[in-house]
Amino acid sequence: MSTPRRSARAHTAVLDAASQLVLEHGYGRLTVDAICARSGVSKATVYRWWPNRAAIVVEALLESVQPDVAYPDTGSLREDLVGQATALARALAAPGLGGTLVALLGEARDDRDLATALRNGWQEPRRAAGREVVRRAVRRGELPADVDADLVLDGVYGPLYLRLLFGHAGLGRDEVQRIVDQVLDGCGGGHRAG
């Protein structure tokens, strides 16, 4: 766990430096020394705040998209999923961000620190929020009580990440709506807004 940060300016400088360096050289060539040199923040300070370069990069990624990808609470599962998934797709289409995430996911296969940081910082908080969205829908009667929330989320977000990775299909609102509708139809909660 990181220690409290005394300087918001230094914190921002480290995250900005990490983001720039990943875009310029890729995660595989990123070092904490390079982050320190670019940010002007000492190595001792960086290691007091983060355990490794993976934690820095994932926090930088999160800070760049966090405000934009929260789940809404519209009172409709379909609208909550379409709204959040569309916002996520839009964020991932931003210059550099989608490519950075794809590169990090590829690197995570062989880098345990990065895999852990992505799972704990990126994936699990979003899945926890998504599970709550599905639970709300069950309580409202939009989905059967025995629905598997994780499978609903996999059904919606799996195609987004595949499309991001391969670029074989669009990620606009219309495409997201079709994905969400198909998933909800498949789990017995299909009712479309007219």
C-alpha atoms as one frame of an Amber mdcrd trajectory, in Angstrom:
protein
   0.000   0.000   0.000   1.330   3.418  -0.867   2.014   6.106   1.692   0.232
   9.472   1.708   1.481  11.956  -0.859   2.594  15.323   0.431   2.966  17.022
  -2.932   0.151  16.959  -5.472   2.478  18.575  -8.024   5.098  15.819  -7.679
   2.394  13.134  -7.777   0.994  14.549 -11.016   4.485  14.934 -12.489   5.258
  11.252 -11.882   1.980  10.074 -13.432   2.394  12.382 -16.424   5.973  11.227
 -16.941   4.961   7.572 -16.789   2.137   8.115 -19.293   4.398   9.973 -21.717
   7.183   7.411 -21.484   4.849   4.467 -22.049   3.494   6.165 -25.160   6.969
   7.027 -26.415   8.842   3.803 -25.646   6.339   1.178 -24.462   5.967  -0.413
 -21.073   8.731  -2.967 -21.633  11.367  -0.230 -21.843   9.939   1.880 -19.026
  12.075   2.248 -15.905  11.539   4.018 -12.614  14.813   5.868 -13.284  13.355
   7.272 -16.514  10.165   8.307 -14.729  12.230  10.073 -12.065  14.384  11.829
 -14.646  11.362  13.018 -16.631   9.296  14.064 -13.594  12.071  15.567 -11.496
  10.897  13.543  -8.499  13.422  11.557  -6.501  13.557   7.774  -6.671  13.127
   7.565  -2.889   9.895   9.558  -3.116   8.581   7.470  -6.002   9.252   4.226
  -4.138   7.676   5.649  -0.988   4.462   6.222  -2.991   4.444   3.215  -5.355
   5.905  -0.292  -5.023   6.934  -0.581  -8.694   6.580   0.859 -12.188   3.439
  -1.209 -12.825   1.600   0.526  -9.986   2.603   3.932 -11.361   1.443   3.138
 -14.887  -1.885   1.676 -13.788  -2.589   4.659 -11.532  -1.779   6.985 -14.437
  -4.180   5.016 -16.635  -6.902   5.160 -13.998  -6.532   8.876 -13.420  -6.889
   9.533 -17.135 -10.252   7.739 -17.422 -11.748   7.358 -13.932 -14.122  10.343
 -13.962 -15.437   9.441 -17.406 -16.286   5.764 -16.933 -18.366   5.562 -13.757
 -21.639   3.647 -13.969 -24.737   5.828 -14.060 -27.831   4.898 -12.065 -30.677
   5.578 -14.485 -33.101   3.034 -13.041 -32.627   0.836 -16.123 -29.994  -1.885
 -16.423 -29.871  -1.484 -20.187 -29.289   2.260 -19.977 -26.714   1.883 -17.181
 -24.733  -0.669 -19.213 -25.041   1.193 -22.503 -24.057   4.477 -20.854 -21.019
   3.095 -19.059 -19.827   0.840 -21.884 -20.175   3.680 -24.406 -18.186   5.993
 -22.109 -15.520   3.310 -21.717 -15.353   2.731 -25.477 -15.033   6.485 -26.050
 -12.246   6.737 -23.454 -10.393   3.796 -24.989 -10.666   5.401 -28.429  -8.854
   8.519 -27.189  -5.419   8.969 -28.754  -2.908   6.776 -27.011  -5.159   5.352
 -24.306  -6.531   2.291 -26.113  -3.136   1.445 -27.550  -1.541   1.832 -24.145
  -4.090  -0.471 -22.530  -3.658  -3.101 -25.263   0.123  -2.931 -24.825  -0.192
  -3.232 -21.049  -2.524  -6.217 -21.338  -0.005  -7.918 -23.612   2.879  -7.179
 -21.244   0.842  -8.346 -18.242   0.960 -11.908 -19.506   4.661 -12.084 -18.609
   4.863  -9.442 -15.861   3.275 -10.506 -12.580   3.496  -7.012 -11.031   1.712
  -5.475 -13.994  -0.925  -8.234 -14.096  -1.629  -7.717 -10.389  -1.762  -3.921
 -10.727  -4.152  -4.141 -13.703  -6.374  -6.693 -11.984  -6.504  -4.840  -8.656
  -6.522  -1.284  -9.975  -8.343  -1.486 -13.307 -10.430  -4.627 -13.601 -11.716
  -5.520 -10.146 -13.027  -2.082  -9.085 -14.972  -1.861 -12.351 -16.298  -5.392
 -12.002 -17.380  -4.698  -8.419 -19.295  -1.617  -9.581 -20.760  -3.619 -12.468
 -21.888  -6.407 -10.153 -23.761  -3.835  -8.081 -25.476  -2.534 -11.234 -26.602
  -6.097 -12.031 -27.763  -6.651  -8.419 -29.853  -3.462  -8.606 -31.440  -4.783
 -11.798 -32.260  -8.091 -10.084 -33.884  -6.201  -7.178 -35.971  -4.210  -9.694
 -37.042  -7.418 -11.406 -35.219  -6.705 -14.676 -33.214  -9.930 -14.460 -33.854
 -13.355 -12.949 -32.602 -13.782  -9.390 -30.185 -16.546 -10.401 -28.388 -14.527
 -13.077 -24.581 -14.686 -12.923 -23.465 -11.046 -12.710 -19.925 -11.870 -13.806
 -21.178 -13.586 -16.966 -23.384 -10.581 -17.776 -20.344  -8.321 -17.441 -18.166
 -10.680 -19.495 -20.830 -10.703 -22.192 -20.931  -6.926 -22.412 -17.275  -6.031
 -21.929 -15.590  -8.989 -23.641 -16.603  -7.751 -27.106 -15.423  -4.224 -26.287
 -11.938  -5.437 -25.430 -11.842  -7.769 -28.440 -12.823  -4.898 -30.714 -10.208
  -2.695 -29.080  -7.574  -5.368 -29.523  -8.311  -6.386 -33.114 -10.109  -3.331
 -34.491 -12.423  -5.593 -36.492 -15.681  -3.832 -35.565 -16.924  -0.507 -34.272
 -17.178   0.687 -30.710 -19.813   3.401 -31.097 -23.037   3.742 -29.126 -25.050
   1.781 -31.729 -22.648  -1.166 -31.528 -22.641  -1.035 -27.735 -26.458  -1.018
 -27.671 -26.579  -4.120 -29.879 -24.083  -5.922 -27.634 -25.994  -5.015 -24.457
 -29.345  -5.978 -25.991 -28.051  -9.360 -27.101 -26.557 -10.089 -23.666 -29.727
  -9.039 -21.831 -31.927 -11.026 -24.226 -29.750 -14.062 -23.561 -30.122 -13.861
 -19.797 -33.872 -13.277 -19.805 -33.813  -9.557 -19.190 -34.293  -8.365 -22.729
 -36.595  -5.427 -22.970 -35.520  -2.614 -25.158 -36.178   1.030 -24.745 -38.277
   2.329 -27.589
